[in-house]
Amino acid sequence: GSEFSQLALGEAELRIGNRASARAAWRRAVALDLRFASAWARLAILARQDGGAESERSVLQEARNAGTASVALLVRLAVLEKAEEADRIFREATELLPEEPAPWLEWGRSLEGRKKTEEAEARYREAARRAPADPRPEIALGRLLLRAGMPEMARPHLRRAADLGRDTVVGAEAERLLQGLAEGGEGGDESGP
């Protein structure tokens, strides 16, 4: 059958607990269409559940090598990769869908985790530029600037995150950090990752 019928068959098999049959159906789906991102994504999730991050990385790399053009799969692979390779894959994801903020945001988090503050800041600013109504890039910028010891630069980003994220977890976190600044501290976030 078509790759779509194989995708549906795999989902039905998984619902009744038939993991091996689900995997086989999704493998048939990608055999019919090597770039079928939905089937690759499901195979990657199963691989992670059964064999951990290295198994997931292997499936995602296989999907990328097959020419699957999926920002979601590329971002997930980049998160699992080491530094330079992660940067190459994040770049590929941002070129695939330049206006999508998620790859820029995740790339910023990856760089921040590697203590590359200026590069992380630039990626967060790109995410904010591409998604001006999304509070996540703003709070990421605010937190980064707080950790870098620049509370006055952090404040406008935290204020935007609080406004954009009103009645959300992100908004509440931004308010908490702003409150910490008002009290003369850095929002209790000095020892962040």
Coordinates of N, CA and C in Angstrom, one line a residue:
G1 N 0.8 -1.2 0.0 CA 0.0 0.0 0.0 C 0.8 1.3 0.0
S2 N 0.2 2.4 0.0 CA 0.9 3.7 0.0 C 1.6 3.9 1.3
E3 N 2.5 4.9 1.2 CA 3.3 5.2 2.5 C 2.3 5.7 3.6
F4 N 1.2 6.4 3.1 CA 0.2 6.9 4.1 C -0.5 5.7 4.8
S5 N -0.9 4.7 4.0 CA -1.6 3.5 4.6 C -0.6 2.8 5.5
Q6 N 0.7 2.7 5.2 CA 1.7 2.1 6.1 C 1.9 2.9 7.4
L7 N 1.8 4.2 7.2 CA 1.9 5.1 8.4 C 0.7 4.8 9.4
A8 N -0.5 4.7 8.8 CA -1.7 4.5 9.6 C -1.6 3.1 10.2
L9 N -1.2 2.1 9.4 CA -1.1 0.7 9.9 C -0.1 0.7 11.1
G10 N 1.0 1.3 11.0 CA 2.0 1.4 12.1 C 1.4 2.0 13.3
E11 N 0.6 3.0 13.2 CA 0.0 3.7 14.4 C -1.0 2.7 15.0
A12 N -1.8 2.0 14.2 CA -2.7 1.0 14.7 C -2.0 -0.1 15.4
E13 N -0.9 -0.6 14.9 CA -0.1 -1.6 15.5 C 0.4 -1.2 16.9
L14 N 0.9 0.1 16.9 CA 1.5 0.6 18.1 C 0.4 0.7 19.2
R15 N -0.8 1.2 18.8 CA -1.9 1.3 19.8 C -2.2 0.0 20.5
I16 N -2.1 -1.1 19.8 CA -2.3 -2.4 20.4 C -1.1 -3.1 21.0
G17 N 0.0 -2.3 21.1 CA 1.2 -2.7 21.7 C 2.1 -3.5 20.8
N18 N 1.9 -3.5 19.6 CA 2.7 -4.3 18.6 C 3.9 -3.5 18.0
R19 N 4.9 -3.2 18.9 CA 6.0 -2.3 18.5 C 6.7 -2.8 17.2
A20 N 7.0 -4.1 17.2 CA 7.8 -4.6 16.0 C 7.0 -4.5 14.7
S21 N 5.7 -4.7 14.8 CA 4.9 -4.6 13.6 C 4.7 -3.1 13.2
A22 N 4.7 -2.2 14.2 CA 4.6 -0.8 13.9 C 5.9 -0.3 13.2
R23 N 7.0 -0.8 13.8 CA 8.3 -0.4 13.2 C 8.4 -0.9 11.7
A24 N 8.0 -2.2 11.5 CA 8.0 -2.7 10.2 C 7.2 -1.9 9.2
A25 N 6.0 -1.5 9.6 CA 5.1 -0.7 8.8 C 5.7 0.6 8.4
W26 N 6.3 1.3 9.4 CA 7.0 2.6 9.2 C 8.2 2.4 8.3
R27 N 8.9 1.3 8.4 CA 10.0 1.0 7.5 C 9.5 0.8 6.1
R28 N 8.4 0.2 5.9 CA 7.8 0.0 4.6 C 7.4 1.4 4.0
A29 N 6.9 2.3 4.9 CA 6.5 3.6 4.5 C 7.7 4.4 4.0
V30 N 8.9 4.3 4.7 CA 10.0 5.1 4.2 C 10.7 4.4 3.0
A31 N 10.5 3.1 2.8 CA 11.0 2.4 1.6 C 10.2 2.9 0.4
L32 N 8.9 3.2 0.6 CA 8.1 3.7 -0.5 C 8.4 5.2 -0.8
D33 N 8.7 6.0 0.2 CA 9.1 7.4 0.1 C 10.2 7.7 1.1
L34 N 11.5 7.7 0.6 CA 12.6 7.9 1.4 C 12.6 9.2 2.2
R35 N 11.8 10.1 1.8 CA 11.8 11.5 2.4 C 10.5 11.7 3.3
F36 N 9.9 10.6 3.7 CA 8.6 10.7 4.4 C 8.8 11.0 5.9
A37 N 8.9 12.3 6.2 CA 9.3 12.7 7.5 C 8.4 12.2 8.6
S38 N 7.1 12.0 8.4 CA 6.2 11.5 9.5 C 6.6 10.1 9.9
A39 N 6.9 9.2 9.0 CA 7.3 7.9 9.3 C 8.7 7.9 10.0
W40 N 9.6 8.7 9.5 CA 11.0 8.8 10.1 C 10.8 9.3 11.6
A41 N 10.0 10.2 11.8 CA 9.8 10.8 13.2 C 9.3 9.7 14.1
R42 N 8.4 8.8 13.6 CA 7.9 7.8 14.5 C 8.9 6.7 14.7
L43 N 9.7 6.4 13.7 CA 10.8 5.4 13.8 C 11.8 6.0 14.9
A44 N 12.1 7.3 14.8 CA 13.1 7.9 15.7 C 12.6 7.8 17.2
I45 N 11.3 8.0 17.4 CA 10.7 7.9 18.8 C 10.8 6.5 19.3
L46 N 10.5 5.5 18.5 CA 10.6 4.1 18.9 C 12.0 3.8 19.2
A47 N 12.9 4.2 18.3 CA 14.4 4.0 18.5 C 14.8 4.5 19.9
R48 N 14.4 5.7 20.2 CA 14.8 6.3 21.5 C 14.2 5.5 22.6
Q49 N 12.9 5.1 22.6 CA 12.3 4.3 23.6 C 13.0 3.0 23.8
D50 N 13.4 2.4 22.7 CA 14.0 1.0 22.8 C 15.5 1.0 23.0
G51 N 16.2 2.0 22.5 CA 17.6 1.9 22.5 C 18.3 3.2 23.0
G52 N 17.6 4.2 23.4 CA 18.2 5.4 23.9 C 18.6 6.4 22.8
A53 N 19.2 7.5 23.2 CA 19.6 8.6 22.4 C 20.4 8.2 21.2
E54 N 21.4 7.3 21.4 CA 22.2 6.9 20.2 C 21.4 6.2 19.1
S55 N 20.5 5.4 19.5 CA 19.6 4.7 18.5 C 18.8 5.7 17.8
E56 N 18.2 6.7 18.5 CA 17.4 7.8 17.9 C 18.3 8.6 16.9
R57 N 19.5 8.9 17.4 CA 20.4 9.7 16.5 C 20.7 9.0 15.2
S58 N 20.9 7.7 15.3 CA 21.1 6.8 14.1 C 20.0 6.9 13.1
V59 N 18.7 6.8 13.6 CA 17.6 6.8 12.7 C 17.5 8.2 12.1
L60 N 17.7 9.3 12.9 CA 17.6 10.6 12.4 C 18.6 10.9 11.4
Q61 N 19.8 10.4 11.6 CA 20.9 10.6 10.6 C 20.6 9.8 9.3
E62 N 19.9 8.7 9.4 CA 19.5 7.9 8.3 C 18.5 8.7 7.5
A63 N 17.5 9.4 8.2 CA 16.5 10.2 7.5 C 17.2 11.4 6.8
R64 N 18.1 12.0 7.5 CA 18.8 13.1 6.9 C 19.6 12.7 5.6
N65 N 20.3 11.6 5.7 CA 21.0 11.0 4.6 C 20.1 10.7 3.4
A66 N 18.9 10.3 3.7 CA 17.9 10.0 2.7 C 17.4 11.2 2.0
G67 N 17.7 12.4 2.5 CA 17.3 13.7 1.9 C 15.9 14.2 2.5
T68 N 15.5 13.7 3.6 CA 14.3 14.1 4.3 C 14.4 15.6 4.7
A69 N 13.6 16.5 4.1 CA 13.7 17.9 4.4 C 12.6 18.2 5.5
S70 N 13.0 18.0 6.8 CA 12.2 18.3 7.9 C 12.9 19.1 9.0
V71 N 12.4 20.3 9.3 CA 13.1 21.1 10.3 C 13.0 20.4 11.7
A72 N 11.8 19.8 12.0 CA 11.7 19.1 13.3 C 12.7 18.0 13.4
L73 N 12.9 17.2 12.4 CA 13.9 16.1 12.5 C 15.3 16.6 12.6
L74 N 15.6 17.7 11.8 CA 17.0 18.2 11.8 C 17.3 18.8 13.2
V75 N 16.3 19.6 13.8 CA 16.5 20.2 15.1 C 16.7 19.1 16.1
R76 N 15.9 18.0 16.1 CA 16.1 16.9 17.1 C 17.5 16.3 16.9
L77 N 17.9 16.1 15.7 CA 19.2 15.5 15.4 C 20.3 16.4 15.9
A78 N 20.2 17.7 15.6 CA 21.2 18.7 16.1 C 21.4 18.7 17.6
V79 N 20.2 18.5 18.3 CA 20.3 18.5 19.8 C 21.1 17.3 20.3
L80 N 21.0 16.2 19.5 CA 21.7 15.0 19.9 C 23.2 14.9 19.5
E81 N 23.6 15.9 18.6 CA 24.9 15.8 18.0 C 25.9 16.6 18.9
K82 N 27.2 16.4 18.6 CA 28.3 17.1 19.2 C 28.4 18.5 18.5
A83 N 29.2 19.4 19.2 CA 29.3 20.8 18.8 C 29.3 21.2 17.3
E84 N 30.4 20.9 16.6 CA 30.5 21.4 15.3 C 29.4 20.8 14.4
E85 N 29.2 19.5 14.5 CA 28.2 18.8 13.7 C 26.8 19.4 14.1
A86 N 26.5 19.6 15.3 CA 25.2 20.3 15.7 C 25.1 21.6 15.0
D87 N 26.1 22.4 15.0 CA 26.0 23.7 14.3 C 25.7 23.6 12.8
R88 N 26.3 22.6 12.2 CA 26.1 22.3 10.8 C 24.6 22.0 10.5
I89 N 24.1 21.1 11.4 CA 22.7 20.7 11.2 C 21.7 21.8 11.6
F90 N 22.0 22.5 12.6 CA 21.1 23.7 12.9 C 21.1 24.7 11.7
R91 N 22.3 24.9 11.1 CA 22.3 25.8 10.0 C 21.5 25.2 8.8
E92 N 21.6 23.9 8.6 CA 20.7 23.3 7.6 C 19.2 23.5 7.9
A93 N 18.9 23.4 9.1 CA 17.4 23.5 9.5 C 17.0 25.0 9.3
T94 N 17.9 26.0 9.6 CA 17.5 27.4 9.4 C 17.4 27.7 8.0
E95 N 18.2 27.1 7.1 CA 18.2 27.3 5.7 C 16.9 26.7 5.0
L96 N 16.5 25.6 5.6 CA 15.3 24.9 5.1 C 14.1 25.7 5.2
L97 N 13.9 26.3 6.5 CA 12.7 27.1 6.7 C 13.2 28.3 7.5
P98 N 13.8 29.3 6.8 CA 14.4 30.5 7.5 C 13.5 31.2 8.4
E99 N 12.2 31.3 8.2 CA 11.3 32.1 9.0 C 10.8 31.3 10.2
E100 N 11.1 30.0 10.4 CA 10.7 29.2 11.5 C 11.6 29.5 12.7
P101 N 11.0 30.0 13.8 CA 11.9 30.4 15.0 C 12.5 29.2 15.7
A102 N 11.9 28.0 15.7 CA 12.3 26.9 16.6 C 13.8 26.5 16.4
P103 N 14.3 26.4 15.1 CA 15.7 26.0 15.0 C 16.6 27.1 15.6
W104 N 16.3 28.4 15.4 CA 17.1 29.5 15.9 C 17.2 29.4 17.5
L105 N 16.0 29.1 18.1 CA 15.9 29.1 19.5 C 16.7 27.9 20.1
E106 N 16.5 26.7 19.5 CA 17.3 25.5 19.9 C 18.8 25.7 19.7
W107 N 19.1 26.3 18.6 CA 20.5 26.5 18.3 C 21.1 27.4 19.4
G108 N 20.4 28.5 19.7 CA 20.8 29.4 20.8 C 21.0 28.6 22.1
R109 N 20.1 27.7 22.4 CA 20.2 26.9 23.7 C 21.5 26.0 23.6
S110 N 21.7 25.4 22.4 CA 22.9 24.6 22.3 C 24.1 25.4 22.5
L111 N 24.2 26.5 21.9 CA 25.4 27.4 22.0 C 25.6 27.9 23.5
E112 N 24.4 28.2 24.1 CA 24.5 28.7 25.5 C 25.0 27.6 26.4
G113 N 24.6 26.4 26.1 CA 25.1 25.2 26.9 C 26.6 25.0 26.7
R114 N 27.1 25.5 25.6 CA 28.5 25.3 25.3 C 29.3 26.6 25.7
K115 N 28.6 27.5 26.5 CA 29.2 28.7 27.0 C 29.6 29.7 25.9
K116 N 28.9 29.7 24.8 CA 29.1 30.6 23.7 C 28.1 31.7 23.7
T117 N 28.2 32.6 24.7 CA 27.2 33.5 25.0 C 26.8 34.5 23.9
E118 N 27.8 35.0 23.2 CA 27.5 36.0 22.1 C 26.8 35.3 21.0
E119 N 27.3 34.1 20.6 CA 26.6 33.4 19.5 C 25.2 33.0 19.9
A120 N 25.0 32.6 21.1 CA 23.7 32.2 21.6 C 22.8 33.4 21.5
E121 N 23.3 34.6 22.0 CA 22.5 35.8 21.9 C 22.0 36.1 20.5
A122 N 22.9 36.0 19.6 CA 22.6 36.3 18.2 C 21.5 35.3 17.7
R123 N 21.6 34.0 18.0 CA 20.5 33.1 17.6 C 19.2 33.4 18.2
Y124 N 19.2 33.8 19.5 CA 18.0 34.1 20.2 C 17.3 35.4 19.6
R125 N 18.2 36.3 19.2 CA 17.7 37.5 18.5 C 17.1 37.2 17.2
E126 N 17.6 36.3 16.5 CA 17.1 35.8 15.2 C 15.7 35.2 15.5
A127 N 15.6 34.3 16.5 CA 14.3 33.7 16.8 C 13.3 34.8 17.1
A128 N 13.7 35.8 17.9 CA 12.7 36.8 18.3 C 12.3 37.6 17.1
R129 N 13.2 37.9 16.2 CA 12.9 38.7 15.0 C 11.9 37.9 14.1
R130 N 12.0 36.6 14.1 CA 11.2 35.8 13.2 C 9.8 35.4 13.8
A131 N 9.8 35.5 15.2 CA 8.5 35.3 15.9 C 8.3 36.3 16.9
P132 N 7.9 37.6 16.5 CA 7.8 38.7 17.4 C 6.7 38.5 18.4
A133 N 5.8 37.6 18.3 CA 4.7 37.4 19.2 C 5.0 36.2 20.2
D134 N 6.1 35.6 20.0 CA 6.5 34.4 20.8 C 7.3 34.8 22.0
P135 N 6.9 34.5 23.3 CA 7.7 35.0 24.4 C 8.9 34.2 24.7
R136 N 9.1 33.0 24.1 CA 10.2 32.1 24.4 C 11.6 32.7 24.0
P137 N 11.7 33.3 22.8 CA 13.0 33.9 22.5 C 13.3 35.1 23.4
E138 N 12.3 35.8 23.8 CA 12.5 37.0 24.7 C 13.0 36.5 26.1
I139 N 12.4 35.5 26.6 CA 12.8 35.0 28.0 C 14.2 34.4 27.9
A140 N 14.5 33.7 26.8 CA 15.8 33.1 26.6 C 16.9 34.2 26.6
L141 N 16.6 35.3 25.9 CA 17.5 36.4 25.8 C 17.7 37.1 27.2
G142 N 16.5 37.2 27.9 CA 16.6 37.8 29.2 C 17.4 37.0 30.2
R143 N 17.2 35.7 30.2 CA 18.0 34.8 31.1 C 19.4 34.8 30.8
L144 N 19.7 34.8 29.4 CA 21.1 34.8 29.0 C 21.9 36.0 29.5
L145 N 21.2 37.2 29.3 CA 21.8 38.5 29.7 C 21.9 38.6 31.2
L146 N 21.0 38.0 32.0 CA 21.1 38.0 33.4 C 22.3 37.2 33.8
R147 N 22.5 36.0 33.2 CA 23.6 35.1 33.6 C 24.9 35.8 33.2
A148 N 24.9 36.6 32.2 CA 26.1 37.3 31.7 C 26.4 38.5 32.6
G149 N 25.5 38.8 33.6 CA 25.8 39.9 34.5 C 25.3 41.2 33.9
M150 N 24.3 41.2 33.0 CA 23.8 42.4 32.4 C 22.3 42.6 32.7
P151 N 21.9 42.8 33.9 CA 20.5 42.9 34.3 C 19.8 44.0 33.6
E152 N 20.4 45.2 33.3 CA 19.7 46.3 32.7 C 19.4 45.9 31.2
M153 N 20.3 45.2 30.6 CA 20.0 44.7 29.2 C 19.0 43.6 29.2
A154 N 18.9 42.9 30.2 CA 18.0 41.7 30.3 C 16.5 42.2 30.5
R155 N 16.4 43.3 31.3 CA 15.1 43.8 31.7 C 14.1 44.0 30.6
P156 N 14.4 44.7 29.4 CA 13.4 44.9 28.4 C 12.9 43.5 27.8
H157 N 13.8 42.6 27.7 CA 13.5 41.3 27.1 C 12.6 40.5 28.1
L158 N 12.8 40.6 29.4 CA 12.0 39.9 30.3 C 10.6 40.6 30.4
R159 N 10.6 41.9 30.2 CA 9.3 42.6 30.2 C 8.5 42.2 29.0
R160 N 9.1 42.1 27.8 CA 8.4 41.6 26.6 C 7.9 40.2 26.8
A161 N 8.8 39.3 27.4 CA 8.4 37.9 27.6 C 7.2 37.9 28.5
A162 N 7.2 38.7 29.6 CA 6.0 38.8 30.5 C 4.8 39.2 29.8
D163 N 4.9 40.3 29.0 CA 3.7 40.8 28.3 C 3.2 39.8 27.2
L164 N 4.1 39.3 26.4 CA 3.7 38.3 25.4 C 3.2 37.0 25.9
G165 N 3.8 36.6 27.1 CA 3.4 35.3 27.7 C 2.4 35.4 28.8
R166 N 1.6 36.5 28.8 CA 0.7 36.7 29.9 C -0.2 35.4 30.1
D167 N -0.4 35.0 31.3 CA -1.2 33.8 31.6 C -0.5 32.5 31.1
T168 N 0.8 32.5 30.9 CA 1.5 31.3 30.5 C 2.6 31.0 31.5
V169 N 3.2 29.8 31.5 CA 4.4 29.5 32.3 C 5.5 30.5 32.0
V170 N 5.7 30.8 30.7 CA 6.8 31.7 30.3 C 6.6 33.1 30.9
G171 N 5.4 33.5 30.8 CA 5.1 34.9 31.4 C 5.3 34.9 32.9
A172 N 4.9 33.9 33.6 CA 5.0 33.8 35.0 C 6.5 33.8 35.4
E173 N 7.3 33.0 34.6 CA 8.8 33.0 34.9 C 9.4 34.4 34.6
A174 N 9.0 35.0 33.6 CA 9.5 36.4 33.3 C 9.2 37.3 34.4
E175 N 7.9 37.3 34.9 CA 7.5 38.1 36.0 C 8.4 37.8 37.3
R176 N 8.6 36.6 37.5 CA 9.5 36.2 38.7 C 10.9 36.8 38.6
L177 N 11.5 36.7 37.4 CA 12.8 37.2 37.2 C 12.8 38.8 37.3
L178 N 11.8 39.4 36.7 CA 11.7 40.9 36.9 C 11.5 41.3 38.3
Q179 N 10.7 40.5 39.1 CA 10.6 40.8 40.5 C 11.9 40.7 41.2
G180 N 12.7 39.7 40.9 CA 14.0 39.5 41.4 C 14.9 40.7 41.1
L181 N 14.8 41.3 39.9 CA 15.6 42.4 39.6 C 15.1 43.6 40.4
A182 N 13.8 43.8 40.5 CA 13.3 44.9 41.3 C 13.8 44.9 42.8
E183 N 14.0 43.7 43.3 CA 14.5 43.5 44.6 C 16.0 43.6 44.7
G184 N 16.6 43.9 43.6 CA 18.1 44.1 43.6 C 18.9 42.9 43.3
G185 N 18.2 41.7 43.2 CA 19.0 40.5 42.8 C 18.9 40.3 41.3
E186 N 19.2 39.0 41.0 CA 19.1 38.7 39.5 C 18.1 37.6 39.4
G187 N 17.0 37.7 40.1 CA 15.9 36.8 39.9 C 16.1 35.4 40.4
G188 N 17.1 35.2 41.2 CA 17.4 33.9 41.7 C 18.0 33.0 40.7
D189 N 18.5 33.5 39.6 CA 18.9 32.7 38.5 C 20.4 32.7 38.2
E190 N 21.2 33.1 39.2 CA 22.6 33.3 39.0 C 23.3 32.1 38.7
S191 N 22.8 30.9 39.2 CA 23.5 29.7 39.0 C 22.9 28.8 37.9
G192 N 22.4 29.4 36.8 CA 21.8 28.7 35.8 C 22.7 27.8 35.1
P193 N 22.2 26.9 34.1 CA 23.1 26.0 33.5 C 24.1 26.6 32.6

